[in-house]
mmCIF file of C-alpha atoms in Angstrom:
data_model
loop_
_atom_site.group_PDB
_atom_site.id
_atom_site.type_symbol
_atom_site.label_atom_id
_atom_site.label_comp_id
_atom_site.label_asym_id
_atom_site.label_seq_id
_atom_site.Cartn_x
_atom_site.Cartn_y
_atom_site.Cartn_z
ATOM 1 C CA UNK A 1 -1.561 -6.255 6.495
ATOM 2 C CA UNK A 2 -2.179 -2.487 6.540
ATOM 3 C CA UNK A 3 1.251 -1.909 4.813
ATOM 4 C CA UNK A 4 0.387 -4.545 2.260
ATOM 5 C CA UNK A 5 -2.837 -2.767 1.451
ATOM 6 C CA UNK A 6 -1.176 0.732 1.228
ATOM 7 C CA UNK A 7 1.502 -0.853 -1.166
ATOM 8 C CA UNK A 8 -1.126 -2.443 -3.305
ATOM 9 C CA UNK A 9 -3.181 0.730 -3.621
ATOM 10 C CA UNK A 10 0.027 2.484 -4.813
ATOM 11 C CA UNK A 11 0.724 -0.146 -7.413
ATOM 12 C CA UNK A 12 -2.987 0.061 -8.670
ATOM 13 C CA UNK A 13 -2.736 3.810 -8.764
ATOM 14 C CA UNK A 14 0.542 3.598 -10.775
ATOM 15 C CA UNK A 15 -1.040 1.179 -13.395
ATOM 16 C CA UNK A 16 -4.178 3.220 -13.667
ATOM 17 C CA UNK A 17 -2.004 6.487 -14.537
ATOM 18 C CA UNK A 18 -0.404 4.755 -17.493
ATOM 19 C CA UNK A 19 -1.462 5.499 -20.910
ATOM 20 C CA UNK A 20 -3.391 8.679 -20.114
ATOM 21 C CA UNK A 21 -2.801 12.139 -21.515
ATOM 22 C CA UNK A 22 -2.289 15.180 -19.275
ATOM 23 C CA UNK A 23 -4.485 13.846 -16.454
ATOM 24 C CA UNK A 24 -4.977 14.638 -12.871
ATOM 25 C CA UNK A 25 -6.079 12.154 -10.279
ATOM 26 C CA UNK A 26 -6.673 12.436 -6.462
ATOM 27 C CA UNK A 27 -5.584 9.647 -3.917
ATOM 28 C CA UNK A 28 -6.710 10.157 -0.362
ATOM 29 C CA UNK A 29 -6.128 8.367 2.855
ATOM 30 C CA UNK A 30 -8.841 8.347 5.657
ATOM 31 C CA UNK A 31 -8.710 7.371 9.215
ATOM 32 C CA UNK A 32 -11.655 6.871 11.607
ATOM 33 C CA UNK A 33 -10.578 7.866 15.140
ATOM 34 C CA UNK A 34 -13.355 5.794 16.858
ATOM 35 C CA UNK A 35 -11.920 2.138 16.335
ATOM 36 C CA UNK A 36 -8.629 3.589 17.348
ATOM 37 C CA UNK A 37 -10.118 4.734 20.631
ATOM 38 C CA UNK A 38 -11.732 1.355 21.089
ATOM 39 C CA UNK A 39 -8.388 -0.584 20.670
ATOM 40 C CA UNK A 40 -8.619 -1.090 16.979
ATOM 41 C CA UNK A 41 -7.969 0.683 13.701
ATOM 42 C CA UNK A 42 -9.610 1.889 10.520
ATOM 43 C CA UNK A 43 -7.755 2.782 7.345
ATOM 44 C CA UNK A 44 -9.345 3.782 4.109
ATOM 45 C CA UNK A 45 -7.915 4.583 0.641
ATOM 46 C CA UNK A 46 -9.973 6.542 -1.828
ATOM 47 C CA UNK A 47 -9.093 7.070 -5.438
ATOM 48 C CA UNK A 48 -10.718 9.531 -8.190
ATOM 49 C CA UNK A 49 -9.604 9.912 -11.712
ATOM 50 C CA UNK A 50 -9.627 13.031 -13.585
ATOM 51 C CA UNK A 51 -11.789 11.633 -16.254
ATOM 52 C CA UNK A 52 -14.510 11.308 -13.754
ATOM 53 C CA UNK A 53 -13.871 14.035 -11.094
ATOM 54 C CA UNK A 54 -17.339 13.779 -9.616
ATOM 55 C CA UNK A 55 -16.771 10.066 -8.632
ATOM 56 C CA UNK A 56 -14.558 8.394 -6.060
ATOM 57 C CA UNK A 57 -14.016 4.870 -4.995
ATOM 58 C CA UNK A 58 -12.842 3.946 -1.640
ATOM 59 C CA UNK A 59 -11.901 0.632 0.199
ATOM 60 C CA UNK A 60 -11.426 0.178 3.930
ATOM 61 C CA UNK A 61 -9.933 -2.390 6.445
ATOM 62 C CA UNK A 62 -10.794 -2.106 10.095
ATOM 63 C CA UNK A 63 -11.033 -3.779 13.531
ATOM 64 C CA UNK A 64 -12.460 -2.733 16.785
ATOM 65 C CA UNK A 65 -13.986 -3.873 20.076
ATOM 66 C CA UNK A 66 -17.764 -3.189 20.449
ATOM 67 C CA UNK A 67 -18.881 -1.679 23.754
ATOM 68 C CA UNK A 68 -21.801 -3.743 25.488
ATOM 69 C CA UNK A 69 -23.727 -0.576 25.833
ATOM 70 C CA UNK A 70 -24.129 -0.336 22.165
ATOM 71 C CA UNK A 71 -25.574 -3.873 21.755
ATOM 72 C CA UNK A 72 -29.190 -3.954 20.859
ATOM 73 C CA UNK A 73 -31.459 -4.726 23.768
ATOM 74 C CA UNK A 74 -32.661 -7.932 22.393
ATOM 75 C CA UNK A 75 -29.119 -9.280 22.214
ATOM 76 C CA UNK A 76 -28.198 -8.210 25.720
ATOM 77 C CA UNK A 77 -31.257 -9.686 27.033
ATOM 78 C CA UNK A 78 -30.288 -13.098 25.586
ATOM 79 C CA UNK A 79 -26.840 -12.871 27.513
ATOM 80 C CA UNK A 80 -24.628 -11.674 24.526
ATOM 81 C CA UNK A 81 -21.624 -9.523 25.342
ATOM 82 C CA UNK A 82 -18.039 -8.557 24.556
ATOM 83 C CA UNK A 83 -18.560 -8.460 20.827
ATOM 84 C CA UNK A 84 -15.249 -7.823 18.708
ATOM 85 C CA UNK A 85 -15.155 -6.854 15.154
ATOM 86 C CA UNK A 86 -12.393 -8.778 13.863
ATOM 87 C CA UNK A 87 -10.582 -7.743 10.585
ATOM 88 C CA UNK A 88 -13.186 -6.619 8.346
ATOM 89 C CA UNK A 89 -13.539 -4.770 5.020
ATOM 90 C CA UNK A 90 -15.825 -2.134 3.205
ATOM 91 C CA UNK A 91 -16.012 -0.813 -0.212
ATOM 92 C CA UNK A 92 -17.695 2.685 -1.282
ATOM 93 C CA UNK A 93 -18.586 4.766 -4.171
ATOM 94 C CA UNK A 94 -19.120 8.455 -3.820
ATOM 95 C CA UNK A 95 -21.030 10.843 -6.119
ATOM 96 C CA UNK A 96 -20.052 14.398 -5.740
ATOM 97 C CA UNK A 97 -22.026 17.642 -6.905
ATOM 98 C CA UNK A 98 -18.930 19.330 -8.015
ATOM 99 C CA UNK A 99 -15.569 18.500 -9.671
ATOM 100 C CA UNK A 100 -13.479 19.601 -6.748
ATOM 101 C CA UNK A 101 -14.729 16.494 -4.682
ATOM 102 C CA UNK A 102 -15.940 18.707 -1.746
ATOM 103 C CA UNK A 103 -18.991 19.265 -0.044
ATOM 104 C CA UNK A 104 -21.941 16.887 -0.234
ATOM 105 C CA UNK A 105 -21.869 13.496 -1.777
ATOM 106 C CA UNK A 106 -23.748 10.190 -1.627
ATOM 107 C CA UNK A 107 -23.506 6.690 -2.822
ATOM 108 C CA UNK A 108 -23.638 2.945 -2.188
ATOM 109 C CA UNK A 109 -21.383 0.970 0.146
ATOM 110 C CA UNK A 110 -20.938 -2.477 1.219
ATOM 111 C CA UNK A 111 -19.426 -3.807 4.502
ATOM 112 C CA UNK A 112 -18.226 -7.175 5.262
ATOM 113 C CA UNK A 113 -18.110 -7.906 9.071
ATOM 114 C CA UNK A 114 -16.201 -10.723 10.745
ATOM 115 C CA UNK A 115 -17.504 -10.830 14.318
ATOM 116 C CA UNK A 116 -16.802 -12.556 17.560
ATOM 117 C CA UNK A 117 -19.157 -12.461 20.518
ATOM 118 C CA UNK A 118 -19.579 -14.259 23.846
ATOM 119 C CA UNK A 119 -22.798 -15.791 25.431
ATOM 120 C CA UNK A 120 -22.520 -15.009 29.178
ATOM 121 C CA UNK A 121 -24.545 -18.204 30.134
ATOM 122 C CA UNK A 122 -22.001 -20.631 28.738
ATOM 123 C CA UNK A 123 -18.718 -18.633 28.715
ATOM 124 C CA UNK A 124 -18.345 -19.617 25.234
ATOM 125 C CA UNK A 125 -17.751 -17.489 22.028
ATOM 126 C CA UNK A 126 -18.795 -17.703 18.476
ATOM 127 C CA UNK A 127 -17.483 -16.393 15.281
ATOM 128 C CA UNK A 128 -19.594 -15.447 12.296
ATOM 129 C CA UNK A 129 -19.939 -13.007 9.290
ATOM 130 C CA UNK A 130 -22.315 -10.586 8.095
ATOM 131 C CA UNK A 131 -22.719 -8.449 5.051
ATOM 132 C CA UNK A 132 -24.080 -4.811 5.314
ATOM 133 C CA UNK A 133 -25.144 -3.238 2.084
ATOM 134 C CA UNK A 134 -26.276 0.379 2.540
ATOM 135 C CA UNK A 135 -26.596 3.945 1.221
ATOM 136 C CA UNK A 136 -24.432 6.616 2.436
ATOM 137 C CA UNK A 137 -24.193 10.353 2.537
ATOM 138 C CA UNK A 138 -21.627 12.736 3.699
ATOM 139 C CA UNK A 139 -19.874 15.866 3.342
ATOM 140 C CA UNK A 140 -16.141 16.627 2.744
ATOM 141 C CA UNK A 141 -14.881 19.913 4.134
ATOM 142 C CA UNK A 142 -11.311 21.203 4.020
ATOM 143 C CA UNK A 143 -11.186 23.577 7.038
ATOM 144 C CA UNK A 144 -7.512 24.825 6.459
ATOM 145 C CA UNK A 145 -6.671 26.999 3.265
ATOM 146 C CA UNK A 146 -3.726 25.548 1.251
ATOM 147 C CA UNK A 147 -3.694 22.395 3.300
ATOM 148 C CA UNK A 148 -5.353 19.233 1.783
ATOM 149 C CA UNK A 149 -6.462 17.925 5.254
ATOM 150 C CA UNK A 150 -10.199 17.437 5.347
ATOM 151 C CA UNK A 151 -12.868 16.132 7.838
ATOM 152 C CA UNK A 152 -15.665 13.606 6.274
ATOM 153 C CA UNK A 153 -18.675 13.267 8.647
ATOM 154 C CA UNK A 154 -21.273 10.619 7.141
ATOM 155 C CA UNK A 155 -24.130 8.539 7.913
ATOM 156 C CA UNK A 156 -25.394 5.193 6.226
ATOM 157 C CA UNK A 157 -28.478 3.216 6.405
ATOM 158 C CA UNK A 158 -29.106 -0.297 5.404
ATOM 159 C CA UNK A 159 -29.796 -3.893 6.563
ATOM 160 C CA UNK A 160 -27.241 -6.334 7.963
ATOM 161 C CA UNK A 161 -27.450 -9.996 6.770
ATOM 162 C CA UNK A 162 -25.970 -13.148 8.087
ATOM 163 C CA UNK A 163 -24.025 -15.159 5.679
ATOM 164 C CA UNK A 164 -23.498 -18.159 7.728
ATOM 165 C CA UNK A 165 -25.280 -20.063 10.290
ATOM 166 C CA UNK A 166 -22.589 -19.653 13.270
ATOM 167 C CA UNK A 167 -24.307 -16.835 14.915
ATOM 168 C CA UNK A 168 -25.717 -18.896 17.684
ATOM 169 C CA UNK A 169 -24.824 -21.023 20.678
ATOM 170 C CA UNK A 170 -27.231 -23.679 22.087
ATOM 171 C CA UNK A 171 -29.900 -22.495 19.872
ATOM 172 C CA UNK A 172 -29.572 -18.941 21.156
ATOM 173 C CA UNK A 173 -29.157 -16.709 18.083
ATOM 174 C CA UNK A 174 -27.347 -13.290 18.004
ATOM 175 C CA UNK A 175 -29.660 -11.197 15.922
ATOM 176 C CA UNK A 176 -28.389 -8.746 13.282
ATOM 177 C CA UNK A 177 -30.040 -5.566 12.588
ATOM 178 C CA UNK A 178 -32.694 -5.617 10.016
ATOM 179 C CA UNK A 179 -32.648 -1.714 9.897
ATOM 180 C CA UNK A 180 -29.155 -0.226 10.734
ATOM 181 C CA UNK A 181 -27.368 3.053 10.637
ATOM 182 C CA UNK A 182 -23.803 4.205 11.255
ATOM 183 C CA UNK A 183 -22.508 7.635 12.125
ATOM 184 C CA UNK A 184 -18.853 8.188 11.704
ATOM 185 C CA UNK A 185 -16.383 11.058 11.258
ATOM 186 C CA UNK A 186 -13.323 10.403 9.086
ATOM 187 C CA UNK A 187 -10.172 12.585 8.890
ATOM 188 C CA UNK A 188 -8.309 12.447 5.615
ATOM 189 C CA UNK A 189 -5.596 13.823 3.554
ATOM 190 C CA UNK A 190 -5.624 14.061 -0.220
ATOM 191 C CA UNK A 191 -2.790 14.119 -2.893
ATOM 192 C CA UNK A 192 -3.177 15.239 -6.520
ATOM 193 C CA UNK A 193 -1.224 13.633 -9.226
ATOM 194 C CA UNK A 194 -0.526 14.831 -12.899
ATOM 195 C CA UNK A 195 0.630 12.503 -15.600
ATOM 196 C CA UNK A 196 1.950 13.105 -19.085
ATOM 197 C CA UNK A 197 2.229 10.443 -21.764
ATOM 198 C CA UNK A 198 5.112 10.950 -24.024
ATOM 199 C CA UNK A 199 4.177 11.439 -27.599
ATOM 200 C CA UNK A 200 5.185 8.817 -30.225
#
């Protein structure tokens, strides 16, 4: 699935470059190490056209186990455990203060979670989906001169909302966070492209 997403992103990039005069674009790929450590993955593709150099758009696909220690006390007290984030998605918009697309940025993002969680008292699992709209802020830093490798620490704040009624077993509800935040550190690499449209 990741290979298909990468291929699709390159096709979209190629189409977006057509018909533009002497333009420069930036395509970046980002990885979040945390899900890999937890037995999953997180891959993001980011694109910024030269016509709007202070704006970037990103899409992510990710999957991860979720340690019981990170569950809220309310859900642990109800007997919930072993939450898994199945294949899920996110979209982002980033607004920078400079045309180099470096330093501080902010913008909205939306996460779509597909979750699976077990209720210990019944030894059964349920699967449900939530949506998490949020506001995000971060900082893109290129630590190595002449190498387009960067680190991107960020934080977001929002509210997670259930989109179905499958987040319960025997009337015991798994509660989503009404006020939530995420801290993350992405590692990325950027590629710059120039295109020339042949004159007629």
